[in-house]
Amino acid sequence: MPQIPLLRAAAHGVMAMPLVLLLWGWAELLAWNPGSRMLTAEPVAYTHNALGLAALRALLASLSCTPLRRLTGWGGVMALRRLFGLWAFAYGAMHLLFFLFAELDWSLPALAAETAKRPFILAGMVAFLAMAPLAATSTAAAIRWLGARRWQALHRLAYVAGVAACVHFLLRVKGFQWEPWLYLGGLALLLLVRLVPRGRRALRTS
Amino acid sequence: MHVRRTPSWALPEREVTPEALYLNRRAVLAAMAAVGASPAAASTDPEKLARIATRRTHDAGEPPTPLADVAGYNNFYEFGLDKGDPARNAGTLRPSPWTVRVGGLVKSPLTLDVDRYIARAPWEERIYRFRCVEGWSMVIPWVGVPFASLVRAVEPLGSAKYVAFRTLADREQMPGLRLPVLDWPYREGLRLDEAMHELTLLAVGVYGRRLPNQNGAPIRLVVPWKYGFKSVKSIVAIDFVETQPETSWNMATPREYGFYANVNPNVDHPRWSQARERRIGEFRRRETLLFNGYPEVAGLYAGMDLKRFF
């Protein structure tokens, strides 16, 4: 299908957007416009939040591929699942590294202490650690090595990552806010769709 | 003999607008808007607000945070949750005319007319540190008078132990009230001795001009040794009461936001450390100071366990 490479390029473009904007904002701030408010008055906090949100969105995008295929019957969307997943891991890693750098001065003991002390950081760490083996086994060679069945079982960790990431967001906000609940609701929908028996596909393959 | 001296900025009873007429003002304003005469047009642009003459009485000794940040990076959930939302959305607030009802356990309740008050009180400029509970801070040149001067004008009764403050809650002027983030109206409170402290400021301006709407126009409290959420904005009612009043953030999450909310690097917020803060405009965090660097208030809490009464 000739439209697939185009689709993948477009998806990469969308996924890269938050990073490009952040890099542009920092370049502007540091290089030629110290008064820039592109990253708000608190660029460190803004960057941290933007990276986390980008990770969560990419993860949800990845988790929506299977339900989309079921709904539309179009398999082309599966060409994007790994791409979204790898972007989610990349943003999650940047989110964590930025936290380590800007808040903890690269101190791993401090990270361990924060993780033990604060449930919302623990949830974030769970999300990141659940994604790490998925990123590591994202190649075709890894699928062959693990065998399709075991690979698929391992990659159900994506659900754990999704739930943990939403909980991380939910526990972070002040007061009652709808936004994290919307993400959690979206995730619940994506997971519930998977429980519906696959009637149509069975029909088509028979 | 008790001689009652009414301050010049107190609205005499005969001039206090009955609420029905006051609310009818909306119809008048709607008509004004229809002909393009929006009274709030300039109220979010700090450069266009009326100047107030002041004399400087306090200086934090640190460079003030730029006005663009003071008036562009705000927590004022009545206008949205994003820090930029208040500056974007608060144009709908109508800070003039504005009255504050001051009453409760006092000998001389009064209704304060803010425009008259601004025209007559001896305004001071006080440059205070401002520390948000979220971990960022600013240095802000406020225009205000000691809150104690208002307390003296209303003469609290001996039974008055606390002061309760209430922010306007008008869905028409405040789009954020549609969100259930807090139990509106926004409420705050102080112990009477805290309210009487020389540092506690009743503020009507920043940077020598009237308050921009997003900063809590037309009149707000500033309590520099407490986290920012204690410095209640756009006040419509002040009540002197006998028992500790309910306060909004404490009602929402009592485990995280105490009644006292004194800036204290040794008492963490359950979800983040309060040991350090990021001054707006700086990259690295700096140490947070006990009572936000105002040790003169320590006497108010002598003998109190600040971890328990956080």
Short mmCIF file of C-alpha atoms in Angstrom, two decimals:
data_model
loop_
_atom_site.label_atom_id
_atom_site.label_comp_id
_atom_site.label_asym_id
_atom_site.label_seq_id
_atom_site.Cartn_x
_atom_site.Cartn_y
_atom_site.Cartn_z
CA MET A 1 0.00 0.00 0.00
CA PRO A 2 1.67 3.22 -1.16
CA GLN A 3 -0.12 5.45 1.37
CA ILE A 4 1.51 3.74 4.38
CA PRO A 5 4.94 5.46 4.18
CA LEU A 6 3.15 8.78 3.82
CA LEU A 7 0.99 8.00 6.85
CA ARG A 8 4.04 7.05 8.88
CA ALA A 9 5.84 10.24 7.91
CA ALA A 10 2.81 12.29 8.92
CA ALA A 11 2.60 10.43 12.25
CA HIS A 12 6.28 11.09 12.94
CA GLY A 13 5.66 14.76 12.18
CA VAL A 14 2.76 14.98 14.63
CA MET A 15 4.68 13.10 17.32
CA ALA A 16 7.78 15.29 16.92
CA MET A 17 5.80 18.53 17.17
CA PRO A 18 5.93 19.01 20.98
CA LEU A 19 9.69 18.35 20.99
CA VAL A 20 10.33 20.77 18.13
CA LEU A 21 8.31 23.48 19.89
CA LEU A 22 10.18 22.92 23.16
CA LEU A 23 13.57 23.03 21.44
CA TRP A 24 12.56 26.18 19.58
CA GLY A 25 11.35 27.76 22.83
CA TRP A 26 14.61 27.00 24.65
CA ALA A 27 16.73 28.15 21.72
CA GLU A 28 14.80 31.42 21.62
CA LEU A 29 15.11 31.86 25.38
CA LEU A 30 18.81 31.09 25.58
CA ALA A 31 20.10 32.42 22.29
CA TRP A 32 18.32 35.52 21.12
CA ASN A 33 15.35 36.49 23.29
CA PRO A 34 15.80 36.17 27.06
CA GLY A 35 12.40 37.82 27.52
CA SER A 36 10.58 35.11 25.57
CA ARG A 37 7.41 33.81 27.25
CA MET A 38 6.86 31.04 24.71
CA LEU A 39 7.52 28.49 27.47
CA THR A 40 5.58 30.62 30.02
CA ALA A 41 7.21 32.42 32.96
CA GLU A 42 8.35 29.06 34.34
CA PRO A 43 10.04 27.28 31.39
CA VAL A 44 11.37 24.43 33.52
CA ALA A 45 7.95 23.46 34.85
CA TYR A 46 6.41 23.96 31.41
CA THR A 47 8.98 21.70 29.74
CA HIS A 48 8.52 19.03 32.36
CA ASN A 49 4.73 19.05 31.96
CA ALA A 50 4.85 19.21 28.17
CA LEU A 51 7.15 16.17 27.94
CA GLY A 52 4.91 14.17 30.28
CA LEU A 53 1.76 15.08 28.40
CA ALA A 54 3.38 14.21 25.07
CA ALA A 55 4.34 10.79 26.46
CA LEU A 56 0.80 10.13 27.70
CA ARG A 57 -0.76 11.20 24.41
CA ALA A 58 1.62 9.06 22.35
CA LEU A 59 0.93 6.08 24.60
CA LEU A 60 -2.83 6.51 24.18
CA ALA A 61 -2.33 6.88 20.43
CA SER A 62 -0.46 3.59 20.40
CA LEU A 63 -3.17 1.89 22.45
CA SER A 64 -5.84 3.16 20.07
CA CYS A 65 -4.42 1.38 17.00
CA THR A 66 -5.93 -2.04 17.72
CA PRO A 67 -9.40 -0.68 18.57
CA LEU A 68 -9.26 1.47 15.42
CA ARG A 69 -8.47 -1.54 13.27
CA ARG A 70 -11.35 -3.44 14.81
CA LEU A 71 -13.70 -0.54 14.30
CA THR A 72 -12.72 0.26 10.73
CA GLY A 73 -11.47 -3.09 9.57
CA TRP A 74 -8.47 -1.29 8.05
CA GLY A 75 -5.17 -2.93 8.96
CA GLY A 76 -3.01 -0.03 7.77
CA VAL A 77 -3.33 1.67 11.14
CA MET A 78 -1.23 -1.11 12.69
CA ALA A 79 1.77 0.29 10.86
CA LEU A 80 1.65 3.15 13.38
CA ARG A 81 1.41 1.21 16.63
CA ARG A 82 5.12 0.70 17.20
CA LEU A 83 5.90 4.22 16.00
CA PHE A 84 3.53 5.75 18.58
CA GLY A 85 4.82 3.39 21.27
CA LEU A 86 8.44 4.33 20.67
CA TRP A 87 7.58 8.03 20.77
CA ALA A 88 5.76 7.43 24.06
CA PHE A 89 8.86 5.79 25.50
CA ALA A 90 11.10 8.54 24.14
CA TYR A 91 8.97 11.30 25.67
CA GLY A 92 8.69 9.34 28.92
CA ALA A 93 12.48 9.00 29.04
CA MET A 94 12.95 12.71 28.35
CA HIS A 95 10.36 13.54 31.03
CA LEU A 96 12.26 11.42 33.57
CA LEU A 97 15.70 12.69 32.54
CA PHE A 98 14.52 16.27 32.68
CA PHE A 99 13.16 15.67 36.19
CA LEU A 100 16.49 14.15 37.22
CA PHE A 101 18.41 17.04 35.71
CA ALA A 102 16.32 20.05 36.68
CA GLU A 103 14.93 18.98 40.05
CA LEU A 104 17.30 16.34 41.44
CA ASP A 105 20.72 17.38 40.10
CA TRP A 106 21.21 13.92 38.53
CA SER A 107 21.04 12.25 41.95
CA LEU A 108 19.77 8.67 41.63
CA PRO A 109 19.50 8.23 45.42
CA ALA A 110 17.25 11.31 45.45
CA LEU A 111 15.14 9.74 42.69
CA ALA A 112 14.83 6.54 44.73
CA ALA A 113 13.86 8.53 47.83
CA GLU A 114 11.24 10.55 45.91
CA THR A 115 9.84 7.36 44.36
CA ALA A 116 9.53 5.71 47.76
CA LYS A 117 8.01 8.79 49.39
CA ARG A 118 5.53 10.07 46.83
CA PRO A 119 2.85 7.85 45.25
CA PHE A 120 2.51 10.03 42.15
CA ILE A 121 6.20 9.66 41.36
CA LEU A 122 5.97 5.92 41.97
CA ALA A 123 3.12 5.75 39.45
CA GLY A 124 5.23 7.66 36.93
CA MET A 125 8.18 5.33 37.47
CA VAL A 126 5.94 2.28 37.01
CA ALA A 127 4.70 3.71 33.71
CA PHE A 128 8.24 4.32 32.52
CA LEU A 129 9.60 0.96 33.65
CA ALA A 130 6.65 -0.82 32.03
CA MET A 131 7.46 0.85 28.71
CA ALA A 132 11.19 0.16 28.79
CA PRO A 133 11.11 -3.58 27.92
CA LEU A 134 8.55 -2.85 25.21
CA ALA A 135 10.86 -0.35 23.57
CA ALA A 136 13.74 -2.81 23.89
CA THR A 137 11.76 -5.58 22.16
CA SER A 138 10.18 -3.44 19.48
CA THR A 139 12.14 -4.94 16.56
CA ALA A 140 11.09 -7.75 14.23
CA ALA A 141 14.16 -9.67 15.40
CA ALA A 142 12.91 -9.44 19.01
CA ILE A 143 9.54 -10.86 17.98
CA ARG A 144 11.25 -13.80 16.29
CA TRP A 145 13.52 -14.30 19.29
CA LEU A 146 10.68 -14.24 21.83
CA GLY A 147 8.11 -15.96 19.69
CA ALA A 148 4.89 -14.15 18.75
CA ARG A 149 2.88 -15.47 21.68
CA ARG A 150 5.38 -14.50 24.38
CA TRP A 151 6.06 -11.20 22.68
CA GLN A 152 2.35 -10.38 22.71
CA ALA A 153 2.04 -11.34 26.38
CA LEU A 154 4.98 -9.10 27.26
CA HIS A 155 3.56 -6.20 25.33
CA ARG A 156 0.38 -6.25 27.40
CA LEU A 157 2.57 -4.21 29.77
CA ALA A 158 1.44 -1.30 27.62
CA TYR A 159 -1.90 -1.46 29.48
CA VAL A 160 -0.05 -1.24 32.81
CA ALA A 161 1.91 1.74 31.50
CA GLY A 162 -1.29 3.45 30.36
CA VAL A 163 -3.05 3.02 33.70
CA ALA A 164 0.05 4.06 35.68
CA ALA A 165 0.59 7.14 33.50
CA CYS A 166 -3.03 8.25 33.97
CA VAL A 167 -2.81 7.70 37.74
CA HIS A 168 0.46 9.69 37.76
CA PHE A 169 -1.35 12.60 36.09
CA LEU A 170 -4.41 12.27 38.30
CA LEU A 171 -2.36 12.37 41.50
CA ARG A 172 -0.38 15.38 40.30
CA VAL A 173 -3.06 18.02 39.84
CA LYS A 174 -4.39 20.37 42.52
CA GLY A 175 -8.05 20.30 43.48
CA PHE A 176 -10.60 18.50 41.33
CA GLN A 177 -9.70 18.76 37.65
CA TRP A 178 -11.39 17.13 34.69
CA GLU A 179 -8.34 16.84 32.42
CA PRO A 180 -6.68 13.74 33.93
CA TRP A 181 -10.09 12.07 34.25
CA LEU A 182 -10.64 12.61 30.52
CA TYR A 183 -7.39 10.78 29.77
CA LEU A 184 -8.28 8.00 32.20
CA GLY A 185 -11.75 7.76 30.63
CA GLY A 186 -10.22 7.56 27.16
CA LEU A 187 -7.86 4.84 28.30
CA ALA A 188 -10.69 2.87 29.94
CA LEU A 189 -12.60 3.03 26.66
CA LEU A 190 -9.59 1.79 24.68
CA LEU A 191 -9.09 -1.10 27.09
CA LEU A 192 -12.79 -2.04 27.27
CA VAL A 193 -13.11 -2.22 23.48
CA ARG A 194 -10.57 -5.03 23.59
CA LEU A 195 -12.95 -7.13 25.68
CA VAL A 196 -15.63 -7.13 22.97
CA PRO A 197 -15.60 -10.52 21.16
CA ARG A 198 -14.03 -10.25 17.71
CA GLY A 199 -17.14 -11.22 15.74
CA ARG A 200 -16.41 -9.37 12.54
CA ARG A 201 -12.86 -10.49 12.11
CA ALA A 202 -13.82 -14.10 12.68
CA LEU A 203 -16.45 -13.72 9.99
CA ARG A 204 -14.02 -12.30 7.48
CA THR A 205 -11.26 -14.84 7.96
CA SER A 206 -13.62 -17.80 7.76
CA MET B 1 -18.11 57.64 75.62
CA HIS B 2 -17.70 55.82 72.36
CA VAL B 3 -17.32 58.22 69.50
CA ARG B 4 -17.91 56.62 66.14
CA ARG B 5 -15.76 58.06 63.42
CA THR B 6 -16.79 56.78 60.02
CA PRO B 7 -13.82 56.57 57.65
CA SER B 8 -14.25 58.72 54.56
CA TRP B 9 -14.13 55.69 52.28
CA ALA B 10 -16.91 53.84 54.06
CA LEU B 11 -20.13 53.98 52.12
CA PRO B 12 -22.95 55.49 54.23
CA GLU B 13 -25.91 53.15 54.64
CA ARG B 14 -28.08 55.33 52.39
CA GLU B 15 -25.65 54.90 49.51
CA VAL B 16 -25.31 51.14 49.69
CA THR B 17 -27.02 49.86 46.59
CA PRO B 18 -29.79 47.35 47.31
CA GLU B 19 -28.81 43.99 45.90
CA ALA B 20 -31.71 43.88 43.42
CA LEU B 21 -30.57 47.13 41.83
CA TYR B 22 -26.97 46.04 42.03
CA LEU B 23 -27.78 42.92 40.07
CA ASN B 24 -29.80 44.96 37.62
CA ARG B 25 -26.48 46.60 36.78
CA ARG B 26 -25.96 43.63 34.48
CA ALA B 27 -28.69 44.88 32.19
CA VAL B 28 -27.05 48.31 32.11
CA LEU B 29 -23.68 46.76 31.37
CA ALA B 30 -25.16 44.58 28.65
CA ALA B 31 -26.53 47.72 27.05
CA MET B 32 -23.13 49.38 27.36
CA ALA B 33 -21.47 46.38 25.75
CA ALA B 34 -24.00 46.56 22.92
CA VAL B 35 -22.82 50.06 22.05
CA GLY B 36 -19.18 49.07 22.41
CA ALA B 37 -18.54 50.75 25.77
CA SER B 38 -16.91 47.92 27.65
CA PRO B 39 -15.90 49.12 31.11
CA ALA B 40 -13.47 46.24 31.55
CA ALA B 41 -11.60 46.68 28.29
CA ALA B 42 -8.30 47.72 29.82
CA SER B 43 -8.44 45.93 33.14
CA THR B 44 -6.20 43.01 32.16
CA ASP B 45 -3.56 45.23 30.55
CA PRO B 46 -1.45 46.41 33.49
CA GLU B 47 0.03 49.34 31.54
CA LYS B 48 -3.39 50.91 31.04
CA LEU B 49 -4.53 50.93 34.65
CA ALA B 50 -4.83 54.08 36.78
CA ARG B 51 -1.75 55.11 38.75
CA ILE B 52 -1.82 55.31 42.53
CA ALA B 53 0.52 57.62 44.45
CA THR B 54 2.56 55.72 47.02
CA ARG B 55 5.53 56.00 49.33
CA ARG B 56 7.79 52.99 49.66
CA THR B 57 7.84 51.51 53.16
CA HIS B 58 9.15 47.97 52.60
CA ASP B 59 11.76 46.58 50.26
CA ALA B 60 12.61 42.90 49.99
CA GLY B 61 16.07 43.93 48.81
CA GLU B 62 15.74 41.75 45.73
CA PRO B 63 14.95 42.76 42.15
CA PRO B 64 11.18 42.70 41.52
CA THR B 65 9.80 40.11 39.11
CA PRO B 66 8.95 41.74 35.74
CA LEU B 67 5.41 43.05 35.48
CA ALA B 68 4.79 40.80 32.45
CA ASP B 69 5.19 37.77 34.75
CA VAL B 70 3.43 39.25 37.77
CA ALA B 71 0.42 39.99 35.56
CA GLY B 72 0.83 37.05 33.17
CA TYR B 73 1.48 34.02 35.35
CA ASN B 74 -1.31 33.61 37.85
CA ASN B 75 -3.29 31.09 39.82
CA PHE B 76 -6.84 32.45 39.86
CA TYR B 77 -8.99 29.38 39.21
CA GLU B 78 -12.13 31.48 38.83
CA PHE B 79 -10.69 32.31 35.39
CA GLY B 80 -9.25 28.91 34.42
CA LEU B 81 -6.62 26.43 35.54
CA ASP B 82 -3.73 27.33 33.26
CA LYS B 83 -1.32 29.98 34.58
CA GLY B 84 -2.01 32.10 31.49
CA ASP B 85 -5.80 31.76 31.73
CA PRO B 86 -6.44 34.59 34.22
CA ALA B 87 -4.65 37.14 32.01
CA ARG B 88 -6.58 35.82 29.00
CA ASN B 89 -10.00 35.46 30.61
CA ALA B 90 -10.28 37.98 33.43
CA GLY B 91 -11.44 40.80 31.13
CA THR B 92 -14.99 39.84 32.12
CA LEU B 93 -14.40 40.86 35.75
CA ARG B 94 -15.82 44.30 36.55
CA PRO B 95 -13.69 45.78 39.33
CA SER B 96 -15.47 49.13 39.44
CA PRO B 97 -17.76 49.96 41.10
CA TRP B 98 -16.98 47.48 43.86
CA THR B 99 -17.92 47.26 47.49
CA VAL B 100 -16.64 45.10 50.32
CA ARG B 101 -18.96 44.29 53.19
CA VAL B 102 -17.01 44.29 56.46
CA GLY B 103 -18.92 42.92 59.42
CA GLY B 104 -19.46 40.08 61.84
CA LEU B 105 -18.32 40.51 65.43
CA VAL B 106 -17.49 44.21 65.18
CA LYS B 107 -18.78 47.39 66.77
CA SER B 108 -18.87 49.37 63.53
CA PRO B 109 -19.64 47.29 60.44
CA LEU B 110 -19.10 49.15 57.20
CA THR B 111 -19.35 48.84 53.46
CA LEU B 112 -16.12 49.81 51.82
CA ASP B 113 -16.33 51.58 48.49
CA VAL B 114 -13.11 50.58 46.75
CA ASP B 115 -12.93 53.50 44.31
CA ARG B 116 -13.28 56.00 47.18
CA TYR B 117 -10.85 54.01 49.26
CA ILE B 118 -8.24 54.11 46.51
CA ALA B 119 -8.75 57.86 46.16
CA ARG B 120 -8.23 58.57 49.86
CA ALA B 121 -6.11 56.09 51.78
CA PRO B 122 -2.39 56.79 52.32
CA TRP B 123 -1.02 54.10 50.03
CA GLU B 124 2.29 52.42 50.63
CA GLU B 125 4.49 50.53 48.21
CA ARG B 126 5.74 47.31 49.76
CA ILE B 127 8.04 44.99 47.87
CA TYR B 128 7.37 41.53 49.23
CA ARG B 129 8.51 38.04 48.38
CA PHE B 130 5.60 35.88 47.18
CA ARG B 131 5.91 32.11 47.51
CA CYS B 132 3.39 29.81 45.82
CA VAL B 133 2.64 26.47 47.47
CA GLU B 134 3.50 24.90 44.09
CA GLY B 135 7.17 25.77 44.51
CA TRP B 136 7.66 28.96 42.50
CA SER B 137 8.13 32.47 43.80
CA MET B 138 8.17 36.12 42.77
CA VAL B 139 9.12 39.49 44.22
CA ILE B 140 6.18 41.89 43.88
CA PRO B 141 5.83 45.62 44.50
CA TRP B 142 2.34 45.85 46.00
CA VAL B 143 0.31 48.96 46.65
CA GLY B 144 -1.57 48.66 49.91
CA VAL B 145 -2.20 49.62 53.50
CA PRO B 146 -1.78 47.50 56.62
CA PHE B 147 -4.90 45.40 57.01
CA ALA B 148 -4.78 46.42 60.68
CA SER B 149 -6.00 49.92 59.73
CA LEU B 150 -9.27 48.41 58.48
CA VAL B 151 -9.52 46.24 61.58
CA ARG B 152 -9.22 49.33 63.78
CA ALA B 153 -11.88 51.13 61.76
CA VAL B 154 -14.51 48.44 62.38
CA GLU B 155 -13.55 47.86 66.06
CA PRO B 156 -13.77 44.09 66.53
CA LEU B 157 -15.56 42.83 69.64
CA GLY B 158 -13.64 40.86 72.25
CA SER B 159 -15.24 37.67 70.97
CA ALA B 160 -13.73 38.09 67.48
CA LYS B 161 -10.79 35.66 67.13
CA TYR B 162 -10.54 35.10 63.38
CA VAL B 163 -11.14 36.98 60.15
CA ALA B 164 -12.91 35.25 57.25
CA PHE B 165 -12.51 36.49 53.68
CA ARG B 166 -14.66 35.73 50.67
CA THR B 167 -13.93 36.22 46.96
CA LEU B 168 -16.59 37.22 44.47
CA ALA B 169 -18.38 34.22 42.95
CA ASP B 170 -20.31 35.44 39.93
CA ARG B 171 -20.63 32.94 37.08
CA GLU B 172 -21.26 35.76 34.67
CA GLN B 173 -17.93 37.43 35.43
CA MET B 174 -15.91 34.32 36.27
CA PRO B 175 -16.02 31.56 33.66
CA GLY B 176 -13.91 29.24 35.84
CA LEU B 177 -16.73 28.84 38.36
CA ARG B 178 -18.21 26.26 36.00
CA LEU B 179 -15.33 23.96 36.96
CA PRO B 180 -15.79 22.01 40.20
CA VAL B 181 -12.12 22.34 41.12
CA LEU B 182 -13.01 24.00 44.46
CA ASP B 183 -16.18 24.57 46.46
CA TRP B 184 -16.97 28.16 45.41
CA PRO B 185 -16.93 30.90 46.56
CA TYR B 186 -13.22 30.98 47.38
CA ARG B 187 -12.79 31.43 51.12
CA GLU B 188 -9.76 32.21 53.22
CA GLY B 189 -9.08 33.19 56.78
CA LEU B 190 -6.53 34.40 59.31
CA ARG B 191 -6.27 34.43 63.05
CA LEU B 192 -7.01 37.95 64.28
CA ASP B 193 -3.43 38.49 65.48
CA GLU B 194 -2.11 37.38 62.08
CA ALA B 195 -4.53 39.76 60.37
CA MET B 196 -3.35 42.57 62.66
CA HIS B 197 0.33 41.94 61.98
CA GLU B 198 2.12 44.90 60.49
CA LEU B 199 3.11 42.88 57.38
CA THR B 200 -0.44 41.83 56.47
CA LEU B 201 -1.43 44.05 53.58
CA LEU B 202 -4.74 45.04 52.07
CA ALA B 203 -3.61 45.62 48.49
CA VAL B 204 -5.22 47.54 45.65
CA GLY B 205 -2.33 47.72 43.21
CA VAL B 206 0.95 46.42 41.81
CA TYR B 207 3.79 48.37 40.22
CA GLY B 208 2.21 51.71 41.17
CA ARG B 209 -1.07 51.08 39.40
CA ARG B 210 -4.45 49.53 40.23
CA LEU B 211 -4.53 45.74 40.29
CA PRO B 212 -5.00 44.02 36.95
CA ASN B 213 -8.09 41.80 37.06
CA GLN B 214 -5.96 38.64 36.93
CA ASN B 215 -4.16 39.72 40.11
CA GLY B 216 -7.35 39.98 42.13
CA ALA B 217 -8.78 43.40 41.27
CA PRO B 218 -9.87 45.61 42.78
CA ILE B 219 -8.85 44.63 46.31
CA ARG B 220 -7.02 41.66 47.78
CA LEU B 221 -5.04 40.45 50.73
CA VAL B 222 -1.27 39.89 50.78
CA VAL B 223 0.19 37.78 53.58
CA PRO B 224 3.85 37.52 52.59
CA TRP B 225 4.94 34.83 55.07
CA LYS B 226 2.23 32.39 53.97
CA TYR B 227 1.77 30.43 50.75
CA GLY B 228 0.11 32.44 48.02
CA PHE B 229 -3.31 30.81 48.28
CA LYS B 230 -3.82 32.57 51.64
CA SER B 231 -3.61 35.94 49.87
CA VAL B 232 -7.23 35.95 48.79
CA LYS B 233 -8.20 37.94 45.68
CA SER B 234 -11.15 40.11 44.57
CA ILE B 235 -12.62 40.30 48.07
CA VAL B 236 -16.34 41.03 48.52
CA ALA B 237 -16.81 40.17 52.20
CA ILE B 238 -14.73 40.28 55.37
CA ASP B 239 -16.21 38.82 58.55
CA PHE B 240 -14.87 38.81 62.08
CA VAL B 241 -15.77 35.50 63.68
CA GLU B 242 -15.23 33.55 66.86
CA THR B 243 -14.09 30.17 65.49
CA GLN B 244 -11.60 29.17 62.82
CA PRO B 245 -13.36 29.71 59.47
CA GLU B 246 -13.51 27.14 56.69
CA THR B 247 -10.98 27.83 53.95
CA SER B 248 -11.25 26.60 50.36
CA TRP B 249 -8.04 24.63 49.84
CA ASN B 250 -8.25 23.13 53.31
CA MET B 251 -11.82 22.00 52.55
CA ALA B 252 -10.67 20.48 49.23
CA THR B 253 -7.59 18.59 50.54
CA PRO B 254 -7.13 18.98 54.30
CA ARG B 255 -4.09 16.70 54.26
CA GLU B 256 -2.22 18.99 51.88
CA TYR B 257 -3.33 22.52 52.70
CA GLY B 258 -3.53 23.59 56.31
CA PHE B 259 -5.26 26.64 57.76
CA TYR B 260 -1.95 28.26 58.68
CA ALA B 261 -0.02 27.52 55.44
CA ASN B 262 3.08 29.32 56.67
CA VAL B 263 5.98 29.09 54.24
CA ASN B 264 8.19 26.44 55.83
CA PRO B 265 11.06 24.57 54.14
CA ASN B 266 10.92 21.88 56.84
CA VAL B 267 7.31 20.86 56.25
CA ASP B 268 6.79 19.17 52.89
CA HIS B 269 3.63 19.22 50.88
CA PRO B 270 2.68 15.51 50.80
CA ARG B 271 3.42 15.41 47.07
CA TRP B 272 6.48 17.61 46.81
CA SER B 273 9.28 19.08 48.86
CA GLN B 274 8.96 22.69 50.07
CA ALA B 275 12.68 22.96 50.86
CA ARG B 276 13.46 24.83 47.66
CA GLU B 277 11.69 27.09 45.22
CA ARG B 278 12.16 28.43 41.75
CA ARG B 279 12.19 32.21 41.52
CA ILE B 280 10.49 33.20 38.29
CA GLY B 281 13.25 34.14 35.84
CA GLU B 282 15.82 31.80 37.39
CA PHE B 283 16.71 28.30 36.26
CA ARG B 284 18.06 26.72 39.43
CA ARG B 285 16.04 26.38 42.58
CA ARG B 286 16.97 28.41 45.63
CA GLU B 287 16.51 27.60 49.30
CA THR B 288 13.09 28.43 50.71
CA LEU B 289 13.26 30.54 53.86
CA LEU B 290 11.26 29.92 57.03
CA PHE B 291 8.24 32.25 57.04
CA ASN B 292 9.40 33.22 53.53
CA GLY B 293 12.22 35.25 55.09
CA TYR B 294 10.00 37.24 57.48
CA PRO B 295 11.28 36.06 60.90
CA GLU B 296 9.42 38.92 62.61
CA VAL B 297 6.21 36.86 62.47
CA ALA B 298 7.71 33.95 64.42
CA GLY B 299 6.28 35.32 67.67
CA LEU B 300 2.75 34.66 66.37
CA TYR B 301 3.47 30.93 66.50
CA ALA B 302 5.50 30.68 69.69
CA GLY B 303 5.02 27.28 71.29
CA MET B 304 3.08 25.89 68.30
CA ASP B 305 4.14 22.69 66.54
CA LEU B 306 4.46 23.98 62.99
CA LYS B 307 4.43 20.44 61.58
CA ARG B 308 1.04 19.83 63.14
CA PHE B 309 -0.38 23.28 62.44
CA PHE B 310 0.95 23.42 58.88
#
